[in-house]
C-alpha positions as MATLAB code, in Angstrom:
seq = 'CLQQLFEGANNTDKPVRNKALLAVLIGTAVRRAECVSIDIEDVRFVASGGGQILIKKGKGSKPRIVVFDEIAGKFLSTHLLMMAESGFTKGPLFLGKSKTRMLAKSLNGVIDNIVKHAGLTGLIRGPHDLRRMFATYWSRQQRGEGFTQPLSMQLGHNNLEMTIHYSKQTLADVKR';
ca = [
       0.389   79.347  -28.128;
       1.034   82.510  -26.023;
       4.755   82.255  -26.623;
       4.185   81.720  -30.379;
       1.816   84.710  -30.525;
       4.356   87.050  -29.023;
       7.115   85.659  -31.158;
       4.839   86.172  -34.184;
       4.263   89.769  -33.127;
       8.031   90.275  -33.099;
       7.982   89.560  -36.885;
       5.412   92.218  -37.728;
       5.975   95.825  -38.835;
       4.969   97.216  -35.383;
       6.196   94.674  -32.836;
       5.930   96.868  -29.720;
       2.391   98.034  -30.494;
       1.324   94.547  -31.513;
       2.708   92.922  -28.351;
       0.850   95.590  -26.313;
      -2.330   94.776  -28.277;
      -1.932   91.080  -27.455;
      -1.243   91.920  -23.812;
      -4.467   93.909  -23.571;
      -6.622   91.357  -25.444;
      -5.148   88.326  -23.714;
      -4.633   89.904  -20.281;
      -7.973   91.690  -19.899;
     -10.342   89.898  -22.293;
     -11.756   93.169  -23.656;
     -13.810   93.121  -26.796;
     -12.108   94.359  -29.957;
     -14.223   97.571  -30.081;
     -13.354   98.220  -26.444;
      -9.667   97.613  -27.119;
      -9.453  100.206  -29.916;
     -11.418  102.711  -27.882;
      -8.870  102.817  -25.054;
      -7.094  106.131  -24.598;
      -3.629  106.564  -23.031;
      -5.184  108.378  -20.116;
      -7.516  105.405  -19.434;
      -4.574  103.249  -18.324;
      -3.513  103.340  -14.729;
      -0.610  101.376  -13.190;
      -0.120  100.234   -9.634;
       3.139   99.542   -7.734;
       3.238   95.859   -8.746;
       3.406   96.789  -12.492;
      -0.153   95.683  -13.099;
      -3.045   98.061  -13.190;
      -6.431   98.869  -14.596;
      -8.035  100.282  -17.741;
     -11.239  102.281  -17.863;
     -13.414  100.952  -20.601;
     -15.541  104.096  -21.131;
     -18.119  102.504  -23.415;
     -18.491   98.729  -23.048;
     -21.251   96.719  -24.573;
     -24.573   98.441  -23.962;
     -22.619  101.719  -23.514;
     -21.830  100.866  -19.899;
     -18.414  101.827  -18.523;
     -16.373   99.343  -16.530;
     -12.847   98.838  -15.149;
     -10.730   95.876  -16.251;
      -7.545   94.848  -14.539;
      -4.265   93.571  -15.938;
      -1.267   91.873  -14.326;
       2.367   92.871  -14.246;
       3.153   90.815  -17.362;
       0.538   92.683  -19.464;
       1.752   95.826  -17.686;
       5.308   95.303  -19.001;
       4.130   95.244  -22.589;
       1.780   98.170  -22.066;
       4.423  100.340  -20.418;
       6.943   99.656  -23.192;
       4.314  100.680  -25.721;
       3.400  103.808  -23.753;
       7.071  104.847  -23.550;
       7.431  104.448  -27.303;
       4.203  106.469  -27.818;
       5.541  109.245  -25.561;
       8.851  109.240  -27.454;
       6.851  109.799  -30.633;
       4.911  112.689  -29.075;
       1.725  110.896  -28.150;
       0.900  111.409  -24.466;
      -2.872  111.440  -24.718;
      -5.515  110.206  -27.063;
      -5.764  106.715  -28.669;
      -3.602  104.014  -27.108;
      -3.493  102.082  -30.390;
      -2.888  103.867  -33.645;
      -3.545  102.628  -37.126;
      -1.598  103.213  -40.320;
      -2.477  106.942  -40.542;
      -1.482  107.771  -36.968;
      -5.171  107.962  -35.968;
      -7.205  105.630  -33.747;
      -7.102  102.026  -34.978;
     -10.476  100.759  -36.174;
     -12.002   97.549  -34.892;
     -11.948   96.056  -38.350;
      -8.220   96.917  -38.604;
      -7.553   95.171  -35.283;
      -8.803   91.923  -36.920;
      -6.174   92.283  -39.682;
      -3.428   92.915  -37.164;
      -4.329   89.819  -35.126;
      -4.640   87.733  -38.321;
      -1.143   88.857  -39.312;
       0.297   87.989  -35.879;
      -1.448   84.605  -35.973;
       0.016   83.910  -39.398;
       3.540   84.861  -38.261;
       3.027   82.661  -35.200;
       2.082   79.645  -37.292;
      -1.242   79.417  -35.565;
      -3.561   79.913  -38.527;
      -6.798   77.967  -37.909;
      -6.300   77.751  -34.174;
      -6.955   81.406  -33.487;
      -9.511   83.130  -35.758;
      -9.453   86.661  -34.394;
      -9.498   88.749  -31.300;
     -12.635   87.168  -29.904;
     -10.846   83.813  -29.597;
      -8.365   85.494  -27.277;
     -11.290   86.588  -25.089;
     -12.610   83.072  -24.896;
      -9.121   81.763  -24.103;
      -8.940   84.202  -21.195;
     -12.247   82.988  -19.767;
     -11.281   79.347  -20.155;
      -7.834   79.842  -18.590;
      -9.298   81.808  -15.672;
     -11.939   79.101  -15.032;
      -9.389   76.367  -15.101;
      -7.186   78.172  -12.596;
      -9.848   79.569  -10.315;
     -12.205   76.800   -9.152;
     -15.517   77.345   -7.471;
     -18.561   79.601   -7.699;
     -16.867   82.504   -5.940;
     -14.649   83.070   -8.966;
     -17.407   83.254  -11.577;
     -18.581   86.724  -10.457;
     -15.117   88.445  -10.818;
     -14.664   86.781  -14.241;
     -18.127   88.021  -15.244;
     -17.204   91.559  -14.231;
     -13.933   91.410  -16.130;
     -15.677   90.191  -19.244;
     -18.478   92.811  -18.908;
     -21.232   90.213  -18.696;
     -24.578   90.949  -17.059;
     -25.475   87.278  -17.067;
     -23.439   84.572  -15.426;
     -24.665   82.085  -17.959;
     -22.846   83.979  -20.715;
     -19.655   83.818  -18.643;
     -20.052   80.110  -18.212;
     -20.666   79.741  -21.947;
     -17.363   81.563  -22.688;
     -15.448   79.221  -20.441;
     -14.878   76.182  -22.631;
     -14.552   73.453  -20.015;
     -13.948   69.828  -20.959;
     -14.704   66.521  -19.289;
     -11.104   66.533  -18.016;
     -11.743   69.855  -16.352;
     -14.771   68.431  -14.557;
     -12.742   65.406  -13.413;
     -10.068   67.692  -11.887;
];
């Protein structure tokens, strides 16, 4: 599905921006409103190519830091270079049609368009599904109680029960 999503983004009107959007949503599990509120200056890279993003106003208006790996970093750095070439070096990371900050509602339309181009209609019903997929993937890769707390921090949850709810485990996961 990941490969299909990024191939689908290639077939949209703004492939570089849309792949960076996917990288942020899939690679950090931020909420859609958090995603569109990110400013260029909120993104920090480390030597590995990964980095962190300051979410200034998460749910409940609490700030937090989310991290991303070098794969997401590659898409983000490409997008940032394109933004800089267009004269945008500060302000909104993701622009909408009128060269202003993308709205959360518009993000839904962008993701729906990518999903359609990817042939995944019905499997992914919006940005929030990408957040759930992140939690499920993390939980399947990182076993044990010690990994629930970092996942909860990444998702911005105050309650570990909510984090467990997001992680859609199956009986096969329990058997493993």
